[in-house]
Amino acid sequence: MVLVGEDGQLYHVVDRDLNTPGNWRAILQLKVRNLKTDSITMNRVRPDDKVKLAYLDTRKMQYSYREGDDYIFMDAETFDQVPLKVEFVGDQILYLKENDEVLVTMYEGKPLNFQLPGTVELAITDTDPGIKGATASNQIKPATLETGIVVQVPPFVNPGDMVRINTETGEYLSRA
């Protein structure tokens, strides 16, 4: 649940605790996270308090191209092109190729959150050649992927191979 605070900021409810002490009024303790600053605070809400709910819209979007300081994403349903700032997308763009899909959460037409798929498949453009018979599990080598990101891969992976990468940790998972 996402609430709009008195200051106009958006707060995500992380945890709640309802306390009903006997014949007294109920008190609801909310642990909320500010979506802009990521700070967590505790709020006390009484039954007669009013809160405003924020209705978020999560859309599936497709990465199209980069234009200046913006990355252009296309809404999969309406085909509208939405520019997202470089600062908003950050280093997560290194996991995306053209036409890859992401989830973008929006509130009143403004993007709030950018969510990558769990894994992506990318081609290796540069790495040291594989060593024949290298099967030791603790050996790794750096490899540059087609988007420019560098990940650690096992020694049997060669340039041109497609690999599956975990987008949360940036680790090699398997060959694709």
C-alpha positions as a LaTeX table, in Angstrom:
\begin{tabular}{lrrr}
\hline
Residue & $x$ (\AA) & $y$ (\AA) & $z$ (\AA) \\
\hline
Met1 & 0.00 & 0.00 & 0.00 \\
Val2 & 1.30 & 3.47 & $-0.86$ \\
Leu3 & 0.12 & 6.56 & 1.03 \\
Val4 & 0.41 & 10.25 & 0.24 \\
Gly5 & 1.78 & 12.02 & 3.32 \\
Glu6 & 0.85 & 15.44 & 4.64 \\
Asp7 & 4.01 & 16.78 & 2.98 \\
Gly8 & 2.96 & 15.41 & $-0.43$ \\
Gln9 & 5.62 & 12.68 & $-0.39$ \\
Leu10 & 4.77 & 9.07 & $-1.21$ \\
Tyr11 & 5.22 & 6.46 & 1.54 \\
His12 & 5.20 & 2.69 & 1.11 \\
Val13 & 3.77 & 0.77 & 4.08 \\
Val14 & 6.45 & $-1.73$ & 5.11 \\
Asp15 & 4.83 & $-3.07$ & 8.30 \\
Arg16 & 1.78 & $-2.41$ & 10.46 \\
Asp17 & 0.83 & $-3.20$ & 14.04 \\
Leu18 & $-2.74$ & $-2.84$ & 15.33 \\
Asn19 & $-3.01$ & $-2.34$ & 19.08 \\
Thr20 & $-6.46$ & $-2.54$ & 20.71 \\
Pro21 & $-5.95$ & $-2.13$ & 24.47 \\
Gly22 & $-9.17$ & $-3.31$ & 26.13 \\
Asn23 & $-11.91$ & $-0.72$ & 26.01 \\
Trp24 & $-9.63$ & 2.07 & 24.73 \\
Arg25 & $-9.42$ & 3.26 & 21.15 \\
Ala26 & $-7.45$ & 1.22 & 18.64 \\
Ile27 & $-4.04$ & 2.54 & 17.57 \\
Leu28 & $-2.38$ & 1.55 & 14.31 \\
Gln29 & 1.42 & 1.84 & 14.14 \\
Leu30 & 2.68 & 2.05 & 10.54 \\
Lys31 & 6.28 & 1.54 & 9.52 \\
Val32 & 6.59 & 3.51 & 6.26 \\
Arg33 & 9.41 & 4.06 & 3.75 \\
Asn34 & 9.67 & 7.34 & 1.88 \\
Leu35 & 9.87 & 6.47 & $-1.83$ \\
Lys36 & 11.98 & 9.52 & $-2.61$ \\
Thr37 & 14.58 & 9.39 & 0.19 \\
Asp38 & 14.29 & 5.68 & 1.21 \\
Ser39 & 14.15 & 6.70 & 4.89 \\
Ile40 & 11.98 & 4.58 & 7.20 \\
Thr41 & 9.79 & 6.17 & 9.89 \\
Met42 & 7.05 & 5.09 & 12.28 \\
Asn43 & 3.63 & 6.76 & 12.09 \\
Arg44 & 0.78 & 6.42 & 14.56 \\
Val45 & $-2.70$ & 6.45 & 13.02 \\
Arg46 & $-5.93$ & 6.71 & 15.01 \\
Pro47 & $-9.33$ & 5.51 & 13.77 \\
Asp48 & $-10.55$ & 9.03 & 13.06 \\
Asp49 & $-7.46$ & 10.01 & 11.00 \\
Lys50 & $-7.79$ & 10.25 & 7.23 \\
Val51 & $-5.10$ & 9.00 & 4.87 \\
Lys52 & $-4.90$ & 9.44 & 1.13 \\
Leu53 & $-4.02$ & 6.37 & $-0.91$ \\
Ala54 & $-1.78$ & 6.70 & $-3.95$ \\
Tyr55 & $-2.76$ & 4.60 & $-6.92$ \\
Leu56 & 0.34 & 3.48 & $-8.79$ \\
Asp57 & 0.40 & 2.32 & $-12.38$ \\
Thr58 & 2.91 & $-0.39$ & $-13.30$ \\
Arg59 & 3.50 & $-0.62$ & $-17.03$ \\
Lys60 & 5.49 & $-3.00$ & $-19.18$ \\
Met61 & 7.85 & $-0.95$ & $-21.34$ \\
Gln62 & 10.34 & $-1.78$ & $-24.03$ \\
Tyr63 & 13.78 & $-0.14$ & $-24.21$ \\
Ser64 & 14.17 & 1.58 & $-27.60$ \\
Tyr65 & 17.25 & 3.84 & $-27.73$ \\
Arg66 & 19.25 & 6.61 & $-26.06$ \\
Glu67 & 18.71 & 10.23 & $-27.01$ \\
Gly68 & 20.98 & 12.75 & $-25.28$ \\
Asp69 & 20.42 & 12.52 & $-21.51$ \\
Asp70 & 17.34 & 10.34 & $-21.86$ \\
Tyr71 & 16.64 & 6.69 & $-22.49$ \\
Ile72 & 13.52 & 6.22 & $-24.60$ \\
Phe73 & 11.13 & 3.46 & $-23.56$ \\
Met74 & 7.96 & 2.49 & $-25.42$ \\
Asp75 & 4.78 & 1.55 & $-23.56$ \\
Ala76 & 3.84 & $-1.97$ & $-24.69$ \\
Glu77 & 0.08 & $-1.23$ & $-24.67$ \\
Thr78 & $-0.29$ & 2.32 & $-25.94$ \\
Phe79 & 2.97 & 2.54 & $-27.95$ \\
Asp80 & 3.68 & 5.94 & $-26.35$ \\
Gln81 & 7.36 & 6.81 & $-26.06$ \\
Val82 & 8.42 & 7.76 & $-22.53$ \\
Pro83 & 11.82 & 9.37 & $-21.85$ \\
Leu84 & 13.56 & 8.32 & $-18.62$ \\
Lys85 & 16.52 & 10.34 & $-17.34$ \\
Val86 & 20.01 & 8.83 & $-17.15$ \\
Glu87 & 20.07 & 9.52 & $-13.39$ \\
Phe88 & 16.79 & 7.62 & $-12.90$ \\
Val89 & 17.85 & 4.52 & $-14.86$ \\
Gly90 & 21.46 & 4.52 & $-13.60$ \\
Asp91 & 23.75 & 1.55 & $-14.17$ \\
Gln92 & 20.80 & $-0.77$ & $-14.67$ \\
Ile93 & 20.81 & 0.15 & $-18.37$ \\
Leu94 & 23.96 & $-1.97$ & $-18.74$ \\
Tyr95 & 21.78 & $-5.07$ & $-18.44$ \\
Leu96 & 19.48 & $-4.02$ & $-21.30$ \\
Lys97 & 19.70 & $-4.35$ & $-25.06$ \\
Glu98 & 17.31 & $-2.72$ & $-27.49$ \\
Asn99 & 13.79 & $-4.22$ & $-27.36$ \\
Asp100 & 14.25 & $-5.69$ & $-23.85$ \\
Glu101 & 11.24 & $-5.24$ & $-21.56$ \\
Val102 & 11.16 & $-3.72$ & $-18.06$ \\
Leu103 & 8.47 & $-2.76$ & $-15.56$ \\
Val104 & 8.11 & 0.95 & $-14.80$ \\
Thr105 & 5.95 & 2.08 & $-11.88$ \\
Met106 & 4.38 & 5.50 & $-12.42$ \\
Tyr107 & 2.40 & 7.91 & $-10.26$ \\
Glu108 & 0.50 & 10.75 & $-11.95$ \\
Gly109 & 2.59 & 10.29 & $-15.11$ \\
Lys110 & 5.95 & 10.45 & $-13.31$ \\
Pro111 & 8.18 & 7.37 & $-13.09$ \\
Leu112 & 8.90 & 6.15 & $-9.54$ \\
Asn113 & 10.52 & 2.77 & $-9.95$ \\
Phe114 & 12.38 & 0.89 & $-12.65$ \\
Gln115 & 12.44 & $-2.92$ & $-12.42$ \\
Leu116 & 14.60 & $-5.17$ & $-14.59$ \\
Pro117 & 13.73 & $-8.78$ & $-15.40$ \\
Gly118 & 15.34 & $-11.31$ & $-13.02$ \\
Thr119 & 17.81 & $-12.56$ & $-15.63$ \\
Val120 & 19.05 & $-11.35$ & $-19.00$ \\
Glu121 & 20.87 & $-13.11$ & $-21.82$ \\
Leu122 & 23.84 & $-11.22$ & $-23.27$ \\
Ala123 & 26.66 & $-12.12$ & $-25.66$ \\
Ile124 & 30.30 & $-12.03$ & $-24.60$ \\
Thr125 & 32.35 & $-9.65$ & $-26.76$ \\
Asp126 & 35.75 & $-9.93$ & $-25.09$ \\
Thr127 & 37.39 & $-12.36$ & $-22.68$ \\
Asp128 & 40.54 & $-14.45$ & $-22.44$ \\
Pro129 & 40.38 & $-17.63$ & $-24.50$ \\
Gly130 & 39.04 & $-20.70$ & $-22.75$ \\
Ile131 & 41.45 & $-23.23$ & $-21.30$ \\
Lys132 & 40.81 & $-26.77$ & $-22.48$ \\
Gly133 & 40.04 & $-29.07$ & $-19.57$ \\
Ala134 & 39.63 & $-26.22$ & $-17.07$ \\
Thr135 & 36.88 & $-27.56$ & $-14.85$ \\
Ala136 & 37.86 & $-26.25$ & $-11.42$ \\
Ser137 & 34.91 & $-24.41$ & $-9.97$ \\
Asn138 & 36.93 & $-21.72$ & $-8.21$ \\
Gln139 & 38.58 & $-20.37$ & $-11.36$ \\
Ile140 & 37.00 & $-17.27$ & $-12.89$ \\
Lys141 & 37.97 & $-14.67$ & $-15.46$ \\
Pro142 & 36.55 & $-11.25$ & $-16.42$ \\
Ala143 & 34.39 & $-11.00$ & $-19.53$ \\
Thr144 & 33.00 & $-7.92$ & $-21.27$ \\
Leu145 & 29.42 & $-8.30$ & $-22.47$ \\
Glu146 & 27.77 & $-6.65$ & $-25.49$ \\
Thr147 & 26.34 & $-3.82$ & $-23.38$ \\
Gly148 & 29.76 & $-2.96$ & $-21.87$ \\
Ile149 & 29.30 & $-4.49$ & $-18.43$ \\
Val150 & 32.11 & $-6.70$ & $-17.06$ \\
Val151 & 31.20 & $-9.89$ & $-15.19$ \\
Gln152 & 33.21 & $-12.80$ & $-13.81$ \\
Val153 & 32.68 & $-16.03$ & $-15.78$ \\
Pro154 & 34.08 & $-19.58$ & $-15.64$ \\
Pro155 & 37.16 & $-20.35$ & $-17.79$ \\
Phe156 & 35.26 & $-22.47$ & $-20.35$ \\
Val157 & 33.22 & $-19.48$ & $-21.62$ \\
Asn158 & 34.52 & $-17.99$ & $-24.88$ \\
Pro159 & 33.89 & $-14.79$ & $-26.89$ \\
Gly160 & 30.61 & $-15.00$ & $-28.82$ \\
Asp161 & 28.91 & $-17.24$ & $-26.23$ \\
Met162 & 25.53 & $-16.18$ & $-24.89$ \\
Val163 & 25.39 & $-16.13$ & $-21.08$ \\
Arg164 & 22.59 & $-15.68$ & $-18.55$ \\
Ile165 & 23.23 & $-12.95$ & $-15.94$ \\
Asn166 & 21.36 & $-12.29$ & $-12.67$ \\
Thr167 & 20.34 & $-8.60$ & $-12.79$ \\
Glu168 & 20.11 & $-8.20$ & $-9.00$ \\
Thr169 & 23.63 & $-9.42$ & $-8.19$ \\
Gly170 & 25.35 & $-9.03$ & $-11.56$ \\
Glu171 & 26.63 & $-12.61$ & $-11.39$ \\
Tyr172 & 27.02 & $-15.18$ & $-14.13$ \\
Leu173 & 24.37 & $-17.93$ & $-13.90$ \\
Ser174 & 24.86 & $-20.18$ & $-16.93$ \\
Arg175 & 25.34 & $-20.31$ & $-20.65$ \\
Ala176 & 22.21 & $-19.47$ & $-22.61$ \\
\hline
\end{tabular}
